[in-house]
Coordinates of C-alpha atoms in Angstrom, one line a residue:
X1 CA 0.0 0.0 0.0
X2 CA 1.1 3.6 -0.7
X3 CA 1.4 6.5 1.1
X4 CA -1.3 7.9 -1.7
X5 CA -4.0 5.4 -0.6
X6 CA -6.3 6.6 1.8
X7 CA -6.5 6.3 5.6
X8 CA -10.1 4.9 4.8
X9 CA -8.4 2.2 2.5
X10 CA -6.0 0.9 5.3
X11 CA -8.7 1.3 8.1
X12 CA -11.0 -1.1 6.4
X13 CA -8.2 -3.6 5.7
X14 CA -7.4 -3.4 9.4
X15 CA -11.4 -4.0 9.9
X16 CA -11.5 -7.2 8.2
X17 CA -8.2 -8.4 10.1
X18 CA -9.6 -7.6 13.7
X19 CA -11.5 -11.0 13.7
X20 CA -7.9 -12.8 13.9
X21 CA -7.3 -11.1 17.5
X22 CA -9.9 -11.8 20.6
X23 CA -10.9 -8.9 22.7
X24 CA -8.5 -7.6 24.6
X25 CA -5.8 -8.5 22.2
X26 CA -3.3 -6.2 21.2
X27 CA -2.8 -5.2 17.6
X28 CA 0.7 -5.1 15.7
X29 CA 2.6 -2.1 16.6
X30 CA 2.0 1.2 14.1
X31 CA 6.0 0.8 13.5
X32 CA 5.2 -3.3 12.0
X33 CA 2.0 -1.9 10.1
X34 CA 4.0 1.0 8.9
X35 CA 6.8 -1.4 6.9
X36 CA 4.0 -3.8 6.5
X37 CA 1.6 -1.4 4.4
X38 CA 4.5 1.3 3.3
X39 CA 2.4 3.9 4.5
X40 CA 3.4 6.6 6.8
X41 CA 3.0 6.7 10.4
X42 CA 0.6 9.9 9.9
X43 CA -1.7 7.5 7.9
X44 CA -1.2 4.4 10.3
X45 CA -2.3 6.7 13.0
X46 CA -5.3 7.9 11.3
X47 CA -6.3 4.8 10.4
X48 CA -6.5 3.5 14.0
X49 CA -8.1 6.7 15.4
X50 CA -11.2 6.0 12.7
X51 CA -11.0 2.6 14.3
X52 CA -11.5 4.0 17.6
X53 CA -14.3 6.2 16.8
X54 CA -16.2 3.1 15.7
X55 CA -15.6 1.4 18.8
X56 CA -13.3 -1.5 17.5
X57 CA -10.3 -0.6 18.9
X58 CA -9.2 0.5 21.9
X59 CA -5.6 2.8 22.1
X60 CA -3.4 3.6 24.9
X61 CA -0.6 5.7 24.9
X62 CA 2.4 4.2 25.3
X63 CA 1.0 0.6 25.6
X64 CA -0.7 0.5 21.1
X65 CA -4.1 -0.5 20.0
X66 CA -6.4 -3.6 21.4
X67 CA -9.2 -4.8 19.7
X68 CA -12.7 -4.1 22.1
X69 CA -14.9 -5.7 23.1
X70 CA -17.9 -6.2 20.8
X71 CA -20.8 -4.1 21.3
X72 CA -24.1 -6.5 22.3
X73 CA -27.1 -5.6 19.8
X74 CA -30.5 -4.0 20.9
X75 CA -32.1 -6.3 23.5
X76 CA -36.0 -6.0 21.6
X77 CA -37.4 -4.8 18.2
X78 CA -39.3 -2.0 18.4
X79 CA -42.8 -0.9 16.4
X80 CA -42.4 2.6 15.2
X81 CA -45.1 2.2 13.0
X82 CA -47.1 4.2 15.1
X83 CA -45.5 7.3 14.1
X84 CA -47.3 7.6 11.1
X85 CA -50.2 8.6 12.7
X86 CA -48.4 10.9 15.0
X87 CA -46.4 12.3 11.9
X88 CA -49.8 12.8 10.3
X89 CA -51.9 14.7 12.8
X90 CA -52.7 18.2 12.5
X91 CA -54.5 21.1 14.6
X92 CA -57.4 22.8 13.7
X93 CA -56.3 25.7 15.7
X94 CA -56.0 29.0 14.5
X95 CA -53.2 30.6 12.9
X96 CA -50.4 31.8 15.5
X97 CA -47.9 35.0 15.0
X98 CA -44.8 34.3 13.1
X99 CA -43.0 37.4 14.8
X100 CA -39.8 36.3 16.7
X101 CA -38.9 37.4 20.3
X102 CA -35.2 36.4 20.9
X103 CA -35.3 38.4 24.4
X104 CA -34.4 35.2 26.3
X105 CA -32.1 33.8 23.5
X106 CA -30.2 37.3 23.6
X107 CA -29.8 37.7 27.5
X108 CA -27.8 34.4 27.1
X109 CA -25.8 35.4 23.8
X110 CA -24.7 39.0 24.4
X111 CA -21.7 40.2 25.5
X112 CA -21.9 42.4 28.6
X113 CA -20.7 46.2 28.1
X114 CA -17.2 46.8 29.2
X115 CA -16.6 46.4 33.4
X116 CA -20.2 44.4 33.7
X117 CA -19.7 40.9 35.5
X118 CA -21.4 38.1 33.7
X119 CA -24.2 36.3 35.4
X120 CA -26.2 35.7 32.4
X121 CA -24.4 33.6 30.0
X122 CA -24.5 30.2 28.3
X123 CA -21.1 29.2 28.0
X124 CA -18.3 29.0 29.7
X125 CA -15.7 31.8 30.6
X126 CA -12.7 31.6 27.9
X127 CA -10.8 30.8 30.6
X128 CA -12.6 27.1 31.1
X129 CA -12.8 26.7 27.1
X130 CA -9.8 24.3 26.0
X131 CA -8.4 26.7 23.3
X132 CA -5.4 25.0 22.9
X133 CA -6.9 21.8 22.8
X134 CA -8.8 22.9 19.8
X135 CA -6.4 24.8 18.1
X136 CA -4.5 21.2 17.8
X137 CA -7.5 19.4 17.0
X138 CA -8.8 22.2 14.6
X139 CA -4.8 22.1 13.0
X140 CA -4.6 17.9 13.2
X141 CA -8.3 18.2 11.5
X142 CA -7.4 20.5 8.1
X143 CA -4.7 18.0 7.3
X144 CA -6.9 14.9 7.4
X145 CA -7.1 13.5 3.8
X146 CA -10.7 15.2 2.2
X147 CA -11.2 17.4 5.1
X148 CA -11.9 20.5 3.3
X149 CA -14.2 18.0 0.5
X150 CA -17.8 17.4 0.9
X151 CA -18.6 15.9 4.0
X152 CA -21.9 13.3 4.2
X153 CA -25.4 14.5 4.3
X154 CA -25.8 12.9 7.8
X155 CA -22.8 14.0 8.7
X156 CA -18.9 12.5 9.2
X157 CA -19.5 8.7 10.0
X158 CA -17.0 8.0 12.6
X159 CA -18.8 11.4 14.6
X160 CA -22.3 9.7 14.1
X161 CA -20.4 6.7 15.3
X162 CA -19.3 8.7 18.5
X163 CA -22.7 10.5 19.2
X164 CA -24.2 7.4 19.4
X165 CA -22.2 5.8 22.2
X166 CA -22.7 8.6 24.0
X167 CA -26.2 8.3 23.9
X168 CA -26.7 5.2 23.7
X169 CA -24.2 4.2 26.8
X170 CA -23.2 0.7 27.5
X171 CA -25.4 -1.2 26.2
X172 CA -24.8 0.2 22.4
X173 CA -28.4 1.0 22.0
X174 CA -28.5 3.8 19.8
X175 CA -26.6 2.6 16.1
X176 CA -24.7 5.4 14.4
X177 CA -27.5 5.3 11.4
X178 CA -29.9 7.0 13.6
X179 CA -27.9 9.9 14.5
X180 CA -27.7 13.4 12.2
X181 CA -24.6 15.5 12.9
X182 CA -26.4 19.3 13.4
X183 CA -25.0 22.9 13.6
X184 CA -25.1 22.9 17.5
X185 CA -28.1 21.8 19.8
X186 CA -30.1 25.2 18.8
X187 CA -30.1 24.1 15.1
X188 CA -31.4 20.4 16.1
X189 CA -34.1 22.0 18.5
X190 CA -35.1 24.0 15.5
X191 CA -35.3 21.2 13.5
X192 CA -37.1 18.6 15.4
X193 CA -40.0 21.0 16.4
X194 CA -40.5 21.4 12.5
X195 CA -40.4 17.8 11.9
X196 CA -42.5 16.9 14.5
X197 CA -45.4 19.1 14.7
X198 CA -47.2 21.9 11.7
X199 CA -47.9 25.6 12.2
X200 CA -50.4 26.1 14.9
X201 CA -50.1 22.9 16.6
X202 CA -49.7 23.2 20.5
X203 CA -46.1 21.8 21.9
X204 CA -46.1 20.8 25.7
X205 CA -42.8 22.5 27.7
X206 CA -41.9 22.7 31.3
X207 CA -42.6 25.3 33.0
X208 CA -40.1 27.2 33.7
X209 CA -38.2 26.0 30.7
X210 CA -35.1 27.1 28.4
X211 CA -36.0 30.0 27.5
X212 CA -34.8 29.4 23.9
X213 CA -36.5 26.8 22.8
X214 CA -39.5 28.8 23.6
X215 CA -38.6 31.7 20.7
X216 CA -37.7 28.2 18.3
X217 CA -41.5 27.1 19.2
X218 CA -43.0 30.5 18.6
X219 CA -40.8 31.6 15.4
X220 CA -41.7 28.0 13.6
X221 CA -45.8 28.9 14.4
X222 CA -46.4 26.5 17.8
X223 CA -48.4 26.9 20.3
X224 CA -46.1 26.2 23.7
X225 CA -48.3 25.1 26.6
X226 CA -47.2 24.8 30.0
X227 CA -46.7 21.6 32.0
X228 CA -45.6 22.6 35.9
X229 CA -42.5 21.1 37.0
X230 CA -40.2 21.2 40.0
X231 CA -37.3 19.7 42.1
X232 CA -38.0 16.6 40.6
X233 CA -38.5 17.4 37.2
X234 CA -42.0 17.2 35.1
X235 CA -44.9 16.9 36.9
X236 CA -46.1 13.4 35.7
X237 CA -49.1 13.7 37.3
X238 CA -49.7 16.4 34.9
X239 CA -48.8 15.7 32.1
X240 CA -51.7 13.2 30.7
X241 CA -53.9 16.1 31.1
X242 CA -51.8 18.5 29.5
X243 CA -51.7 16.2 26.3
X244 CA -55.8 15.0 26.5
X245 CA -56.8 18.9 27.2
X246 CA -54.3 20.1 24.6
X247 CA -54.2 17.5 21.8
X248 CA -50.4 17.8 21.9
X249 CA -48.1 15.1 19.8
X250 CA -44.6 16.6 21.2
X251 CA -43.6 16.9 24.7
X252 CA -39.6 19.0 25.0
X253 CA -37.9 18.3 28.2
X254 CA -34.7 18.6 29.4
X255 CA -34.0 15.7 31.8
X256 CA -31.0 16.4 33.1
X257 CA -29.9 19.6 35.2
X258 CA -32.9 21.1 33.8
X259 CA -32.7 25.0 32.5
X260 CA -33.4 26.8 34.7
X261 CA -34.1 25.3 37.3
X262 CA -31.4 22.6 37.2
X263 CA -33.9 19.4 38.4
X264 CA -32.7 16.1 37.5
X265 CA -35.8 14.3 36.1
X266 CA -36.7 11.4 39.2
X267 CA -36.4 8.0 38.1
X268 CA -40.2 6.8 38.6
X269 CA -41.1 10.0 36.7
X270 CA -39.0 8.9 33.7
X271 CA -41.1 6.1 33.5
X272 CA -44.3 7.9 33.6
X273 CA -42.6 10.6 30.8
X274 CA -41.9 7.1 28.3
X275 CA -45.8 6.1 29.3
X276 CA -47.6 8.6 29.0
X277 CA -46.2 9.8 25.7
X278 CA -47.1 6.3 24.0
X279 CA -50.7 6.3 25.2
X280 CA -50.6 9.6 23.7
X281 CA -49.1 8.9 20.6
X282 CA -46.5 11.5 21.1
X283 CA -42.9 12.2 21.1
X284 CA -40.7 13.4 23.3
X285 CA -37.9 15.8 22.7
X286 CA -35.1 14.7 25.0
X287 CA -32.8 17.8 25.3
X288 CA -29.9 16.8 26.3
X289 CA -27.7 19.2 26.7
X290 CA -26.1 19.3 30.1
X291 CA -24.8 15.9 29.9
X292 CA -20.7 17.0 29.6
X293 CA -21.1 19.8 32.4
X294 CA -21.8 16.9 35.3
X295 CA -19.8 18.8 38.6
X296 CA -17.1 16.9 40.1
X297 CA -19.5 15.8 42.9
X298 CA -22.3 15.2 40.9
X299 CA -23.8 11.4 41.3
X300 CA -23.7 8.9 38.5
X301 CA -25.8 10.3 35.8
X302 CA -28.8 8.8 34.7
X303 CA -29.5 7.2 30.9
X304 CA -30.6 9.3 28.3
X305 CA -34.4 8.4 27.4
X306 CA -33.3 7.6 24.4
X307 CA -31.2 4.9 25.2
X308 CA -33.9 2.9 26.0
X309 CA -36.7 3.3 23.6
X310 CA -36.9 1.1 20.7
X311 CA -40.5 1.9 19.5
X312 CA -39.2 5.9 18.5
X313 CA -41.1 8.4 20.4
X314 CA -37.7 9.8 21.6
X315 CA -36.0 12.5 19.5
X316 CA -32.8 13.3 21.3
X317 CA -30.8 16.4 20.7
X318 CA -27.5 17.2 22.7
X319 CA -24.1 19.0 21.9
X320 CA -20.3 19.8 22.3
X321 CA -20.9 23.5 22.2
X322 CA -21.6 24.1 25.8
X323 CA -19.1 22.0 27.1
X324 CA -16.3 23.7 24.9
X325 CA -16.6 26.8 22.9
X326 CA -20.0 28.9 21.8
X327 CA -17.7 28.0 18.0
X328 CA -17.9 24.7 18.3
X329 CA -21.6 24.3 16.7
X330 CA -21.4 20.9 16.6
X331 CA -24.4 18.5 17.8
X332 CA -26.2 15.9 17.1
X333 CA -30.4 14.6 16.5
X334 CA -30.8 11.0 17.2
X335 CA -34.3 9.3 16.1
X336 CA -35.3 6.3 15.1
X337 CA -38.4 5.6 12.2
X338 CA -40.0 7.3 9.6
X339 CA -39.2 10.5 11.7
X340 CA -35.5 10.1 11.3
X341 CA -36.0 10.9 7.2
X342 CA -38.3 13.6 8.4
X343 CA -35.5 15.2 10.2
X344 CA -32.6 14.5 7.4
X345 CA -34.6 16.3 5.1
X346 CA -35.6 19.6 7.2
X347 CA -31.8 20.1 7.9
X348 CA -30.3 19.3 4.0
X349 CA -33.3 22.2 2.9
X350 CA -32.3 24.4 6.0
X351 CA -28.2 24.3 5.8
X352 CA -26.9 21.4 3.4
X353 CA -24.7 20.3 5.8
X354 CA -22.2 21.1 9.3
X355 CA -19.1 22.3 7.3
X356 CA -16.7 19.0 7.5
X357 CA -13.3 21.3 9.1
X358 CA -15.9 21.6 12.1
X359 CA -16.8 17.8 12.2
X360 CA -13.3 16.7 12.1
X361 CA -11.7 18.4 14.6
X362 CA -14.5 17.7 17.0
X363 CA -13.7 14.4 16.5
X364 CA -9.7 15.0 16.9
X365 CA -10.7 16.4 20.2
X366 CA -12.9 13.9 21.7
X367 CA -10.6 11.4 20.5
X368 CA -7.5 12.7 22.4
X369 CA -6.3 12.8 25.6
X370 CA -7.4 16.4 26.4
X371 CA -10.6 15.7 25.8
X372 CA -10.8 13.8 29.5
X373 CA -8.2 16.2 30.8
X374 CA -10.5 19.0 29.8
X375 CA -13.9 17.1 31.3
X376 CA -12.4 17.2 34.9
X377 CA -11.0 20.2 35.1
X378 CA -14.3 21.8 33.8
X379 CA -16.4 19.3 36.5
X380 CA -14.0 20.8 39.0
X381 CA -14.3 24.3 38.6
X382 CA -18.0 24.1 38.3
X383 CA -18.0 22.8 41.6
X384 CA -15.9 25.3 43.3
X385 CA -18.2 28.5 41.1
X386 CA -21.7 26.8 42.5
X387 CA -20.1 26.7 45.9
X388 CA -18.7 30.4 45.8
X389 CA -22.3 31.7 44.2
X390 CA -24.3 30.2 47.1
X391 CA -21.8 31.3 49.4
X392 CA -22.1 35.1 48.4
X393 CA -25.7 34.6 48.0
X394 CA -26.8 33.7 51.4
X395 CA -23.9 36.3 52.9
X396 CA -25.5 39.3 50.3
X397 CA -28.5 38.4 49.5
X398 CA -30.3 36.2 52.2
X399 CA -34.1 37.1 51.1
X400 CA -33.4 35.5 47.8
X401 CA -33.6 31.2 48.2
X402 CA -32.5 28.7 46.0
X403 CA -34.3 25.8 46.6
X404 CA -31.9 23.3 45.1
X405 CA -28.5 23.7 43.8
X406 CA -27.5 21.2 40.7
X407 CA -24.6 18.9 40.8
X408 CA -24.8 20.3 36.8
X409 CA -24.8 22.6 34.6
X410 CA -24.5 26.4 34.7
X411 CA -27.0 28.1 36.2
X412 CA -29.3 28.4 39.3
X413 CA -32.6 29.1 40.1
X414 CA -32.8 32.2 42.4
X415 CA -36.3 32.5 44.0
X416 CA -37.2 36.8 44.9
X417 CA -39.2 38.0 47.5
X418 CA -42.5 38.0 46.7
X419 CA -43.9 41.5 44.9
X420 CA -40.4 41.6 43.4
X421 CA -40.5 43.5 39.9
X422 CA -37.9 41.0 38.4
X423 CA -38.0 42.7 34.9
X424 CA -37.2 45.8 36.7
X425 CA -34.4 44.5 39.3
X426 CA -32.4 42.7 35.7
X427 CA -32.3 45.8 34.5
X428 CA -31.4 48.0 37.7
X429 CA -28.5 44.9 38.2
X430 CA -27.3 46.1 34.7
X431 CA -26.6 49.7 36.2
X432 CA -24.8 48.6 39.0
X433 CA -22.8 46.6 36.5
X434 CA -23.7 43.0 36.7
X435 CA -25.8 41.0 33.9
X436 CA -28.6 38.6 35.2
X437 CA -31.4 37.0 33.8
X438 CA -35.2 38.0 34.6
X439 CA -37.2 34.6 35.3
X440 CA -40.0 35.9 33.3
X441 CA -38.4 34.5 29.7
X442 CA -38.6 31.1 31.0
X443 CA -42.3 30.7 31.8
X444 CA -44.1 29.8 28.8
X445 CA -46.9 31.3 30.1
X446 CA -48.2 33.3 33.0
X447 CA -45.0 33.0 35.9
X448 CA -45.4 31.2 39.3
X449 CA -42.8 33.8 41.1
X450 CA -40.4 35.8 40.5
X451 CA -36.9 34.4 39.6
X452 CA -33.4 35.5 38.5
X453 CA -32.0 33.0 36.9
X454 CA -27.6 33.5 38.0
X455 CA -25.0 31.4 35.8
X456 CA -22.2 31.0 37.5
X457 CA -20.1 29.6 34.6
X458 CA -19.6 32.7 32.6
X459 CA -17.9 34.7 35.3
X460 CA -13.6 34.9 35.3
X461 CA -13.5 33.0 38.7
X462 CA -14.7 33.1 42.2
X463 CA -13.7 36.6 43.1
X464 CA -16.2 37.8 40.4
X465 CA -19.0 35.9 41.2
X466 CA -18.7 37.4 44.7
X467 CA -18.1 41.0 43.3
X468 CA -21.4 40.1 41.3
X469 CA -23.8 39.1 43.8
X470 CA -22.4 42.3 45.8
X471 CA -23.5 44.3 42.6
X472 CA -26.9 43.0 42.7
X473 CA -27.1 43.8 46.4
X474 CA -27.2 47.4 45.2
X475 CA -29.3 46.8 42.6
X476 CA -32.2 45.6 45.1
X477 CA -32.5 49.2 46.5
X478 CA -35.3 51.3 44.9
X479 CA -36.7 47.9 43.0
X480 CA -40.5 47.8 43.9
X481 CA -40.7 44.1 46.1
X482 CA -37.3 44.3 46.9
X483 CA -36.1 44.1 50.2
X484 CA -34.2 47.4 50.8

């Protein structure tokens, strides 16, 4: 073989040669395959690394490659012929505004002016971004072999591959042909709600809920209608109603250190979620977006829904973005069904395709050693900002409660005196020189309380999160509701 064949050439000759080694097994050395194949070590290397994005391989530094263990298949067959009728449904409900409000979106997406601390944003502080690691991966990515060619509709195979082990976990559940490679968790948001229900059609949300995926709802026609939820995540108990009252098909929840309020969705209530939807005939929109932003003390992390529905009604959407950079617009829609070609079809009209460069280097960086590296020192320093936050909170500001502080994610839920004018207190905060978001945004309809909702992520360290929360301190004076 020569050094003009392609890495995908010498990876599939390695594939069929992997049933000569058990699991466990270690593979020749790259220096052997090298003379063996007359290829370059670059090549060898590349080769391997597509290997162990498809889960074949496992490679250690300093110790080579080992064949892994085979994944066991799907335990049951699922029916997903139901989804026809789901797919099929239509409201009778009047026509709703197209008009956009990006109020809620923005808060999260604007830079601050000049001196303001941060407690509004979405991502983290470019201090907690692994710049470096990217800058490698973005560099090793442009010289891949094609990178800069047309990448595949469904996006870069060995990424699909990798998406789907993380949603699928262990058990392999979730097979890389279900999974779409997306331009970031907004863009797959965006595109499910088209796919799954038409102009006018009523969407159920928690409430509070992401305050984006409202404005998506509202821009594409829906009709968002409130489903309470609290500590514990949806209210199941609700959530029958909400579908027979509304005539709902979709349900959008965020399971997992829920925005804003950070719940973590309670194991019987999963259930319920995965029940009541069949009976329904509906789907459920699993975002899962907080997955990678689990804090260093944070419990062993539930499944996603997804990886444990065979019959379809689980559209998951999830992403690298938050986790690394607000550049990184890389994510991923995972569905199974006639809904899947629903969904492949919404985002070739909408944007062709994520531009490969991106695709490959986030697969250079989940496939290196930094990628862990990065994970834990991100868990930790999550840790240490929630704990710093509350701490000035309840030294500042000990009329404003928050009820339950996540073991993920960025932000918490901070409950205001009751009277407060919350609208008026974000923008008062904004004087004094710190950003935070009014609760209002998040409530699909009319609000329960008011709420700020405080991200502790976006901040430059633990010193500014306590300058902040002394900011806001000033800002109470003179707010109608607020304690003086």
């Amino acid at each position: 073989m020569h050094e003009r064949n392609s890495v995908a050439e010498l990876a599939e000759t390695l594939k069929r040669e992997l049933d000569r080694y058990s699991p466990g097994e270690k593979l020749p050395s790259s220096r052997a395959l090298v003379e063996r194949f007359r290829v370059s070590p670059v090549t060898v290397s590349r080769a391997l690394a597509a290997l162990a994005a498809e889960g074949l391989v496992i490679t250690r530094p300093g110790a080579g490659a080992f064949r892994a263990a085979p994944h066991s298949p799907p335990a049951r067959l699922g029916d997903t012929s139901w989804q026809q009728v789901a797919l099929s449904a239509e409201s009778a409900a009047e026509a709703i505004p197209r008009a956009v409000d990006a109020t809620g979106v923005l808060i999260t997406l604007a830079e601050p002016p000049p001196g303001v601390i941060e407690l509004s944003g979405g991502y983290l502080h470019p201090a907690l971004q692994p710049e470096r690691a990217l800058a490698a991966a973005l560099g090793r990515a442009g010289r891949r072999p094609g990178a800069w060619g047309r990448p595949p509709i469904e996006g870069v195979t060995e990424l699909r591959a990798w998406f789907a082990r993380e949603i699928g976990g262990p058990a392999g559940t979730v097979a890389a042909s279900e999974v779409l490679i997306t331009a970031g968790g907004q863009s797959a948001l965006t595109a499910a709600l088209r796919a799954l229900a038409p102009p006018g059609a009523p969407v159920l949300v928690e409430s509070p809920t992401y305050p984006g995926m409202l404005a998506v709802a509202r821009a594409s026609g829906l009709r968002p209608v409130p489903v309470p939820a609290d500590a514990h995540g949806v209210r199941t108990d609700l959530l029958a109603d909400a579908f027979r009252a509304s005539g709902a098909r979709v349900f959008v929840c965020q399971p997992l250190f829920q925005n804003p309020s950070g719940a973590v969705l309670a194991d019987e209530r999963r259930r319920e979620v995965m029940r009541v939807a069949r009976e329904a005939g509906a789907f459920v929109i699993e975002d899962d977006f907080a997955r990678r932003l689990a804090h260093e003390d944070a419990p062993p992390l539930p499944p996603t829904l997804a990886s444990d529905d065979p019959d379809g009604i689980v559209v998951h959407v999830c992403s690298l973005t938050k986790a690394t950079s607000p550049s990184l617009r890389v994510g991923a829609l995972a569905a199974r069904g006639p809904v899947l070609e629903r969904l492949r079809a919404i985002q070739v009209v909408d944007s062709f395709f994520v531009p490969r460069p991106l695709q490959e280097a986030a697969l250079e960086l989940v496939g290196s050693p930094a990628w862990t590296r990065h994970r834990r020192t991100v868990a930790a320093e999550l840790r240490i900002r929630r704990e710093a936050l509350l701490t000035a909170l309840r030294r500042e500001l000990p009329e404003v409660t928050v009820d339950f502080a996540p073991p993920g994610g960025f932000h918490m839920w901070a409950r205001l005196p009751d009277g407060t004018d919350e609208d008026a207190l974000a923008a008062a905060a904004l004087r004094a020189g710190v950003a935070v978001a009014s609760g209002r945004p998040s409530y699909p309809a009319e609000s329960a309380a008011p709420h700020l909702r405080l991200s502790f992520a976006a901040a430059a360290g633990v010193a500014e999160l306590a300058e902040g929360v002394g900011r806001l301190r000033t800002a109470f004076h003179g707010v109608p509701g607020a304690p003086g």
